[in-house]
Amino acid sequence: MTRLLVAFDADDTLWHNEPYYLQARQRFADLLKDYGQPEVVSAALDGIEIANVQVYGYGIKSFTLSMIETALTFTDHRASGEIIAGIVALGREMLSAQVPLFEDVEMILAELSRSYELLLVTKGDLLEQENKVLRSGLLSFFRHIEIVREKTPLVYQALIERFGVPLQNFVMVGNSLKSDILPVLAIGGKAVYIPYVTTWSHEQVSDLGNTQGCYELQSLRDLPALLEYLTNQTAVSLTP
Amino acid sequence: MTRLLVAFDADDTLWHNEPYYLQARQRFADLLKDYGQPEVVSAALDGIEIANVQVYGYGIKSFTLSMIETALTFTDHRASGEIIAGIVALGREMLSAQVPLFEDVEMILAELSRSYELLLVTKGDLLEQENKVLRSGLLSFFRHIEIVREKTPLVYQALIERFGVPLQNFVMVGNSLKSDILPVLAIGGKAVYIPYVTTWSHEQVSDLGNTQGCYELQSLRDLPALLEYLTNQTAVSLTP
């Protein structure tokens, strides 16, 4: 029997990421406090950031450029060099920030890596994500790290084919319905949804409803038991 | 007999890239003309850009952030919002610029793709490089596109293993000694060096000397004949 191939999202699935962006948004609004209320500045940034995903992609460099564009637009180009320098410094700080692991992540991955092949599949900026994986100390638990531009059904399909496992043996674990769950279900794979406390508005999609192959957990701690169940289920379904 | 697996670098190997950066450097110096001579501004940018490769990685977003940092540092934060906005606009223009193919590239790749497995291996920013490949119209000639953070011997080794060909059947074609040639020779692969007219100072390394497995061509047009020679040579070396 082929073992399960278990792929993990990284940001907000294995470690906290969103809080850094929330905090940066607050500091950005503070830099522009002479020009507008925090919530107005923040809304302007949101709009520019989402429009810029097409142009710049994901990641901290894109976010930094979006903050700079927002500062210029919002102030009719009157933003001072000090403000721009403050934004650049904010971005650089984010790039070298700690990677705060979820509780017990190392223990859980160590356990799982004894029974399953583990992959890390994350979208975003190559340099940033590789650096985060290195700083996380989790690298050794994964057979392979895949950093992709967008997590689409085709991207998952190619990945599964590359590792040569039957579709029914593939499980994706993540906190984003849009990126980790729905595209995997779309190609008939299994997905484990572990919601994060706050999820970026750009990533929010409607509810899951009743979808085959989809499981929701409150915590990574419940994953070993679920994977054991899925292993037995896969074994049964393979029996002629 | 296993076919050759022929991997190509992209920027300045299949299409012109460096001229965009040279042109952007000139326009950047022009934006700062009230603060210093073009060659002094340009030298300041070079220094910051090379230091920033560690922080930001390669690509246009990194380059844009380096231009902004240079403008701030060079003017003691007196650079106006108009200058910063001009830099941001310059970066956005570069991101959507045409991809000017080398002469006859399509014909050459079409011919080669009938006899060999072709890969594209490029370093840099995921979004930028994927977009350039799409805009180039060359996507269909390649079995796989690999975008990596740095082209190291380990990265090449992993790639060759993933495609399951013997090392002697792997050929890398590119214009950068540092990224395309030396790391491949280091693991015992074959490399075809096709110099570009101008090469970014960061990429320059000392001469090749006489190195086994390394071939230098003036033009991509000479590649089909060389690959045919290498195929015969590989066949001979495989004969017991």
Coordinates of C-alpha atoms in Angstrom, one line a residue:
Chain A
M1 CA 0.0 0.0 0.0
T2 CA 1.3 3.4 -0.9
R3 CA 1.8 5.8 2.0
L4 CA -0.1 9.0 2.2
L5 CA 1.6 12.1 0.8
V6 CA 0.8 14.9 3.2
A7 CA 1.3 18.5 2.0
F8 CA 1.3 21.4 4.3
D9 CA 0.7 25.1 3.7
A10 CA 3.1 27.2 5.8
D11 CA 2.0 30.7 6.7
D12 CA -0.7 30.6 9.3
T13 CA -0.8 26.8 9.1
L14 CA 2.6 26.0 10.8
W15 CA 3.5 29.4 12.0
H16 CA 2.0 32.8 12.6
N17 CA 2.2 35.2 9.6
E18 CA -0.9 37.3 9.5
P19 CA -0.1 39.2 12.8
Y20 CA 3.0 40.6 11.1
Y21 CA 0.9 42.1 8.4
L22 CA -1.6 43.5 10.8
Q23 CA 1.1 45.1 12.9
A24 CA 2.8 46.5 9.8
R25 CA -0.6 48.0 8.7
Q26 CA -0.9 49.8 12.1
R27 CA 2.6 51.1 11.9
F28 CA 2.0 52.2 8.3
A29 CA -1.2 54.1 9.3
D30 CA 0.8 55.7 12.1
L31 CA 3.5 56.9 9.7
L32 CA 0.7 58.7 7.7
K33 CA -1.2 59.9 10.8
D34 CA -0.9 63.6 9.7
Y35 CA -2.7 62.8 6.4
G36 CA -5.7 60.7 7.5
Q37 CA -7.4 58.5 10.1
P38 CA -5.9 55.0 10.5
E39 CA -8.9 53.2 9.2
V40 CA -9.0 55.4 6.0
V41 CA -5.3 54.9 5.4
S42 CA -5.7 51.2 6.0
A43 CA -8.6 50.9 3.5
A44 CA -6.5 52.8 0.9
L45 CA -3.7 50.3 1.4
D46 CA -6.1 47.3 1.1
G47 CA -7.3 48.5 -2.2
I48 CA -3.9 49.1 -3.7
E49 CA -2.5 45.9 -2.2
I50 CA -5.2 43.7 -3.8
A51 CA -4.9 45.5 -7.2
N52 CA -1.2 45.0 -7.0
V53 CA -1.3 41.2 -6.5
Q54 CA -1.6 40.9 -10.3
V55 CA 1.4 43.2 -10.8
Y56 CA 3.8 42.3 -8.0
G57 CA 2.6 38.9 -6.7
Y58 CA 2.6 38.0 -3.0
G59 CA 5.1 38.7 -0.3
I60 CA 6.8 41.4 1.7
K61 CA 8.5 43.2 -1.2
S62 CA 5.1 43.6 -2.9
F63 CA 3.6 44.7 0.3
T64 CA 6.4 47.3 0.8
L65 CA 5.9 48.6 -2.7
S66 CA 2.1 48.8 -2.1
M67 CA 2.7 50.8 1.1
I68 CA 5.0 53.2 -0.8
E69 CA 2.4 53.6 -3.6
T70 CA -0.4 54.2 -1.0
A71 CA 1.7 56.8 0.8
L72 CA 2.3 58.7 -2.5
T73 CA -1.3 58.5 -3.7
F74 CA -2.8 59.3 -0.3
T75 CA -0.7 62.4 0.2
D76 CA -0.7 63.7 -3.4
H77 CA 3.0 62.9 -3.5
R78 CA 3.7 65.1 -0.5
A79 CA 4.9 62.2 1.7
S80 CA 8.3 63.0 3.0
G81 CA 11.5 61.1 2.5
E82 CA 11.3 60.2 6.2
I83 CA 7.9 58.5 5.6
I84 CA 9.2 56.5 2.6
A85 CA 12.3 55.6 4.5
G86 CA 10.1 54.5 7.4
I87 CA 8.1 52.2 5.1
V88 CA 11.3 50.7 3.6
A89 CA 12.6 50.0 7.1
L90 CA 9.3 48.4 8.0
G91 CA 9.5 46.0 5.1
R92 CA 13.1 45.1 5.9
E93 CA 12.1 44.4 9.5
M94 CA 9.4 42.0 8.3
L95 CA 11.8 40.2 6.0
S96 CA 14.0 39.3 9.0
A97 CA 11.3 38.8 11.6
Q98 CA 11.2 35.7 13.7
V99 CA 9.1 32.7 12.5
P100 CA 6.8 32.0 15.5
L101 CA 5.8 28.4 15.2
F102 CA 2.4 27.2 16.4
E103 CA 2.5 25.3 19.6
D104 CA 3.8 21.6 19.4
V105 CA 4.4 21.9 15.6
E106 CA 7.8 20.3 15.8
M107 CA 6.6 17.4 17.8
I108 CA 3.6 16.8 15.5
L109 CA 5.7 17.0 12.3
A110 CA 8.4 14.7 13.8
E111 CA 5.7 12.2 14.6
L112 CA 4.0 12.5 11.2
S113 CA 7.3 12.3 9.3
R114 CA 7.8 8.8 10.6
S115 CA 4.6 7.5 9.0
Y116 CA 4.1 9.7 5.9
E117 CA 5.9 11.6 3.2
L118 CA 5.6 15.3 4.1
L119 CA 5.7 18.2 1.6
L120 CA 5.6 21.9 2.2
V121 CA 3.6 23.8 -0.4
T122 CA 3.5 27.6 -0.1
K123 CA 2.8 30.4 -2.4
G124 CA 4.7 33.7 -2.5
D125 CA 8.1 35.1 -2.9
L126 CA 10.9 32.5 -3.4
L127 CA 13.6 34.2 -1.3
E128 CA 11.2 35.1 1.5
Q129 CA 9.6 31.7 1.8
E130 CA 12.9 29.8 1.5
N131 CA 14.3 32.0 4.3
K132 CA 11.3 31.5 6.5
V133 CA 11.5 27.7 6.1
L134 CA 15.2 27.8 7.0
R135 CA 14.5 30.0 10.0
S136 CA 11.6 27.9 11.1
G137 CA 13.9 24.9 11.8
L138 CA 11.3 22.6 10.2
L139 CA 13.2 21.9 7.0
S140 CA 14.3 18.5 7.9
F141 CA 10.8 17.1 8.3
F142 CA 9.9 17.7 4.7
R143 CA 10.9 15.6 1.7
H144 CA 10.4 18.6 -0.6
I145 CA 9.6 22.3 -0.4
E146 CA 7.5 23.7 -3.3
I147 CA 7.1 27.4 -3.6
V148 CA 4.5 28.4 -6.2
R149 CA 3.1 31.6 -7.6
E150 CA -0.6 30.6 -7.1
K151 CA -2.1 27.4 -5.7
T152 CA -4.3 26.3 -8.5
P153 CA -5.8 22.9 -9.3
L154 CA -3.2 22.5 -12.1
V155 CA -0.4 23.2 -9.8
Y156 CA -1.6 20.6 -7.3
Q157 CA -2.1 18.1 -10.1
A158 CA 1.4 18.5 -11.5
L159 CA 2.8 18.2 -8.0
I160 CA 0.9 14.9 -7.3
E161 CA 2.0 13.5 -10.6
R162 CA 5.6 14.5 -10.0
F163 CA 5.6 12.5 -6.7
G164 CA 3.9 9.6 -8.4
V165 CA 1.2 8.8 -5.8
P166 CA -2.4 8.0 -6.6
L167 CA -4.7 11.0 -6.2
Q168 CA -6.5 9.3 -3.3
N169 CA -3.3 9.2 -1.3
F170 CA -2.7 12.9 -1.4
V171 CA -3.8 15.1 1.5
M172 CA -3.4 18.9 1.7
V173 CA -3.4 20.6 5.0
G174 CA -3.9 24.4 5.3
N175 CA -5.8 27.4 6.6
S176 CA -7.0 28.9 3.3
L177 CA -10.1 27.7 1.6
K178 CA -9.2 29.5 -1.5
S179 CA -5.6 28.3 -1.8
D180 CA -5.3 25.0 0.2
I181 CA -8.7 23.4 0.2
L182 CA -10.9 24.2 -2.9
P183 CA -8.3 23.7 -5.6
V184 CA -7.4 20.3 -4.1
L185 CA -11.0 19.2 -3.8
A186 CA -11.5 20.4 -7.4
I187 CA -9.1 17.7 -8.7
G188 CA -10.5 15.0 -6.4
G189 CA -7.9 15.1 -3.7
K190 CA -8.3 15.2 0.1
A191 CA -8.0 18.4 2.1
V192 CA -7.8 19.2 5.8
Y193 CA -9.0 22.7 6.7
I194 CA -7.6 24.2 9.9
P195 CA -8.8 27.8 10.1
Y196 CA -6.6 30.5 11.4
V197 CA -7.9 33.1 13.9
T198 CA -7.8 35.9 11.4
T199 CA -7.6 35.4 7.6
W200 CA -6.7 38.1 5.1
S201 CA -9.8 39.4 3.4
H202 CA -8.3 38.6 -0.1
E203 CA -8.2 34.9 0.9
Q204 CA -11.8 34.6 2.2
V205 CA -14.3 32.6 0.2
S206 CA -17.7 31.3 1.0
D207 CA -18.4 28.3 3.3
L208 CA -17.4 24.8 2.5
G209 CA -20.8 23.2 2.8
N210 CA -20.7 19.4 2.5
T211 CA -17.8 18.5 0.3
Q212 CA -16.4 15.0 -0.2
G213 CA -12.8 14.6 0.8
C214 CA -12.8 17.7 3.0
Y215 CA -12.2 17.6 6.7
E216 CA -12.1 20.5 9.2
L217 CA -10.0 20.5 12.3
Q218 CA -9.6 23.0 15.2
S219 CA -5.9 22.3 15.6
L220 CA -2.9 20.6 14.1
R221 CA -2.9 18.4 17.2
D222 CA -5.9 16.5 15.8
L223 CA -4.1 15.8 12.5
P224 CA -2.3 12.5 13.4
A225 CA -5.6 10.8 14.3
L226 CA -7.3 12.0 11.2
L227 CA -4.4 10.8 9.0
E228 CA -4.5 7.4 10.6
Y229 CA -8.3 7.3 9.8
L230 CA -7.6 8.3 6.2
T231 CA -4.9 5.7 5.9
N232 CA -7.3 3.0 6.9
Q233 CA -10.0 4.3 4.7
T234 CA -7.7 4.5 1.7
A235 CA -6.6 0.9 2.4
V236 CA -10.2 -0.3 2.5
S237 CA -11.1 1.6 -0.7
L238 CA -8.1 -0.1 -2.4
T239 CA -9.2 -3.6 -1.5
P240 CA -11.0 -5.1 -4.5
Chain B
M1 CA 20.0 5.4 -25.1
T2 CA 18.6 8.1 -22.9
R3 CA 18.1 11.4 -24.7
L4 CA 20.0 14.5 -23.7
L5 CA 18.2 16.7 -21.2
V6 CA 19.0 20.3 -22.3
A7 CA 18.3 23.1 -19.8
F8 CA 18.4 26.7 -20.9
D9 CA 18.9 29.9 -18.9
A10 CA 16.4 32.5 -20.0
D11 CA 17.4 36.2 -19.4
D12 CA 20.1 37.1 -21.9
T13 CA 20.3 33.6 -23.2
L14 CA 17.0 33.4 -25.0
W15 CA 15.9 37.0 -24.8
H16 CA 17.4 40.4 -24.1
N17 CA 17.1 41.4 -20.4
E18 CA 20.2 43.4 -19.4
P19 CA 19.3 46.4 -21.8
Y20 CA 16.2 47.0 -19.7
Y21 CA 18.2 47.4 -16.6
L22 CA 20.8 49.6 -18.3
Q23 CA 18.1 51.8 -19.6
A24 CA 16.4 51.9 -16.2
R25 CA 19.7 52.9 -14.6
Q26 CA 20.0 55.8 -17.0
R27 CA 16.4 57.0 -16.3
F28 CA 17.0 56.6 -12.6
A29 CA 20.2 58.8 -12.8
D30 CA 18.1 61.3 -14.8
L31 CA 15.5 61.4 -12.0
L32 CA 18.3 62.3 -9.6
K33 CA 20.1 64.7 -11.8
D34 CA 19.7 67.6 -9.4
Y35 CA 21.6 65.7 -6.7
G36 CA 24.6 64.2 -8.6
Q37 CA 26.3 63.2 -11.8
P38 CA 24.9 60.1 -13.5
E39 CA 28.0 58.0 -13.0
V40 CA 28.0 58.8 -9.3
V41 CA 24.3 58.1 -8.9
S42 CA 24.8 54.9 -10.8
A43 CA 27.7 53.8 -8.7
A44 CA 25.6 54.4 -5.5
L45 CA 22.8 52.3 -7.0
D46 CA 25.2 49.5 -7.9
G47 CA 26.5 49.3 -4.3
I48 CA 23.0 49.2 -2.7
E49 CA 21.7 46.8 -5.3
I50 CA 24.5 44.2 -4.8
A51 CA 24.1 44.5 -1.0
N52 CA 20.4 44.0 -1.3
V53 CA 20.5 40.7 -3.2
Q54 CA 20.9 39.1 0.1
V55 CA 17.9 40.9 1.5
Y56 CA 15.5 41.1 -1.4
G57 CA 16.7 38.5 -3.9
Y58 CA 16.8 39.1 -7.7
G59 CA 14.2 40.7 -9.9
I60 CA 12.5 44.0 -10.7
K61 CA 10.8 44.5 -7.3
S62 CA 14.1 44.2 -5.6
F63 CA 15.6 46.5 -8.2
T64 CA 12.8 49.0 -7.6
L65 CA 13.3 48.9 -3.8
S66 CA 17.0 49.4 -4.3
M67 CA 16.4 52.5 -6.5
I68 CA 14.1 53.9 -3.8
E69 CA 16.7 53.2 -1.1
T70 CA 19.4 54.8 -3.2
A71 CA 17.3 57.9 -3.9
L72 CA 16.7 58.3 -0.2
T73 CA 20.3 57.7 0.9
F74 CA 21.8 59.8 -1.9
T75 CA 19.6 62.8 -1.1
D76 CA 19.6 62.6 2.6
H77 CA 15.9 61.8 2.5
R78 CA 15.2 65.0 0.5
A79 CA 14.0 63.1 -2.6
S80 CA 10.6 64.4 -3.5
G81 CA 7.4 62.3 -3.8
E82 CA 7.6 62.9 -7.5
I83 CA 11.0 61.2 -7.7
I84 CA 9.8 58.2 -5.7
A85 CA 6.7 58.0 -7.8
G86 CA 8.9 58.2 -10.9
I87 CA 10.9 55.2 -9.6
V88 CA 7.8 53.2 -8.9
A89 CA 6.5 53.9 -12.4
L90 CA 9.8 52.8 -13.9
G91 CA 9.6 49.5 -12.0
R92 CA 6.1 48.9 -13.2
E93 CA 7.0 49.6 -16.8
M94 CA 9.9 47.1 -16.6
L95 CA 7.4 44.5 -15.2
S96 CA 5.2 44.7 -18.3
A97 CA 7.9 45.3 -20.9
Q98 CA 8.1 43.3 -24.1
V99 CA 10.3 40.2 -24.1
P100 CA 12.6 40.7 -27.1
L101 CA 13.6 37.3 -28.2
F102 CA 17.1 36.7 -29.7
E103 CA 17.0 36.2 -33.5
D104 CA 15.8 32.7 -34.6
V105 CA 15.2 31.5 -31.1
E106 CA 11.8 30.0 -31.9
M107 CA 13.1 28.2 -34.9
I108 CA 16.1 26.8 -33.0
L109 CA 14.0 25.7 -30.0
A110 CA 11.4 24.1 -32.3
E111 CA 14.1 22.1 -33.9
L112 CA 15.8 21.1 -30.7
S113 CA 12.5 20.1 -29.0
R114 CA 12.0 17.4 -31.6
S115 CA 15.2 15.7 -30.6
Y116 CA 15.7 16.5 -26.9
E117 CA 13.9 17.2 -23.7
L118 CA 14.1 20.9 -23.0
L119 CA 14.0 22.6 -19.6
L120 CA 14.0 26.3 -18.7
V121 CA 16.0 27.0 -15.5
T122 CA 16.0 30.6 -14.4
K123 CA 16.6 32.4 -11.2
G124 CA 14.7 35.3 -9.8
D125 CA 11.2 36.3 -8.9
L126 CA 8.5 33.7 -9.5
L127 CA 5.8 36.0 -10.8
E128 CA 8.1 38.0 -13.0
Q129 CA 9.8 35.0 -14.6
E130 CA 6.6 33.1 -15.1
N131 CA 5.1 36.2 -16.8
K132 CA 8.1 36.6 -19.0
V133 CA 8.0 33.0 -20.1
L134 CA 4.3 33.4 -20.9
R135 CA 4.9 36.6 -22.9
S136 CA 7.9 35.1 -24.7
G137 CA 5.7 32.6 -26.5
L138 CA 8.3 29.9 -25.9
L139 CA 6.4 28.0 -23.1
S140 CA 5.3 25.1 -25.4
F141 CA 8.9 24.1 -26.3
F142 CA 9.8 23.2 -22.7
R143 CA 8.8 20.1 -20.7
H144 CA 9.3 22.0 -17.5
I145 CA 10.0 25.5 -16.2
E146 CA 12.1 25.7 -13.0
I147 CA 12.4 29.0 -11.2
V148 CA 15.0 28.9 -8.5
R149 CA 16.3 31.4 -6.0
E150 CA 20.0 30.7 -6.8
K151 CA 21.6 28.4 -9.3
T152 CA 23.9 26.3 -7.1
P153 CA 25.4 22.9 -7.7
L154 CA 22.9 21.4 -5.3
V155 CA 20.0 23.0 -7.1
Y156 CA 21.2 21.5 -10.4
Q157 CA 21.8 18.1 -8.8
A158 CA 18.3 17.9 -7.4
L159 CA 16.9 18.9 -10.8
I160 CA 18.8 16.3 -12.7
E161 CA 17.8 13.6 -10.2
R162 CA 14.2 14.7 -10.4
F163 CA 14.2 14.1 -14.2
G164 CA 16.0 10.8 -13.7
V165 CA 18.7 11.2 -16.4
P166 CA 22.3 10.2 -16.0
L167 CA 24.5 13.2 -15.2
Q168 CA 26.4 12.8 -18.5
N169 CA 23.1 13.3 -20.4
F170 CA 22.5 16.8 -18.8
V171 CA 23.5 19.9 -20.7
M172 CA 23.0 23.5 -19.4
V173 CA 23.1 26.4 -21.8
G174 CA 23.5 29.9 -20.6
N175 CA 25.3 33.3 -20.6
S176 CA 26.4 33.4 -17.0
L177 CA 29.6 31.7 -15.9
K178 CA 28.6 32.1 -12.3
S179 CA 25.0 30.8 -12.5
D180 CA 24.8 28.6 -15.6
I181 CA 28.3 27.1 -16.2
L182 CA 30.5 26.7 -13.1
P183 CA 27.9 25.1 -10.8
V184 CA 27.0 22.6 -13.5
L185 CA 30.7 21.8 -14.1
A186 CA 31.2 21.4 -10.4
I187 CA 28.8 18.4 -10.3
G188 CA 30.3 16.9 -13.4
G189 CA 27.6 18.0 -15.9
K190 CA 28.1 19.6 -19.3
A191 CA 27.7 23.3 -19.9
V192 CA 27.5 25.5 -23.0
Y193 CA 28.5 29.0 -22.5
I194 CA 27.1 31.6 -24.9
P195 CA 28.3 35.0 -23.7
Y196 CA 26.0 38.0 -23.9
V197 CA 27.2 41.4 -25.1
T198 CA 27.1 42.9 -21.6
T199 CA 26.9 41.0 -18.4
W200 CA 25.9 42.5 -15.0
S201 CA 29.0 43.1 -12.9
H202 CA 27.5 41.0 -10.1
E203 CA 27.5 38.0 -12.4
Q204 CA 31.1 38.3 -13.7
V205 CA 33.6 35.7 -12.6
S206 CA 37.1 34.9 -13.8
D207 CA 37.8 33.0 -17.0
L208 CA 36.9 29.4 -17.7
G209 CA 40.3 28.2 -18.6
N210 CA 40.3 24.7 -19.9
T211 CA 37.5 22.9 -18.2
Q212 CA 36.2 19.5 -19.1
G213 CA 32.6 19.4 -20.2
C214 CA 32.5 23.1 -21.0
Y215 CA 31.9 24.4 -24.5
E216 CA 31.7 28.0 -25.6
L217 CA 29.6 29.2 -28.5
Q218 CA 29.1 32.6 -30.2
S219 CA 25.5 32.1 -30.9
L220 CA 22.5 29.8 -30.1
R221 CA 22.5 29.0 -33.8
D222 CA 25.5 26.8 -33.3
L223 CA 23.8 24.8 -30.6
P224 CA 22.1 22.1 -32.7
A225 CA 25.4 21.0 -34.2
L226 CA 27.1 20.9 -30.8
L227 CA 24.2 18.9 -29.2
E228 CA 24.4 16.4 -32.0
Y229 CA 28.1 16.0 -31.4
L230 CA 27.5 15.6 -27.6
T231 CA 24.8 13.0 -28.3
N232 CA 27.2 10.9 -30.4
Q233 CA 29.9 11.3 -27.8
T234 CA 27.6 10.3 -24.9
A235 CA 26.5 7.2 -27.0
V236 CA 30.1 6.2 -27.4
S237 CA 31.0 6.7 -23.8
L238 CA 27.9 4.5 -22.9
T239 CA 29.1 1.7 -25.1
P240 CA 30.7 -1.0 -22.9

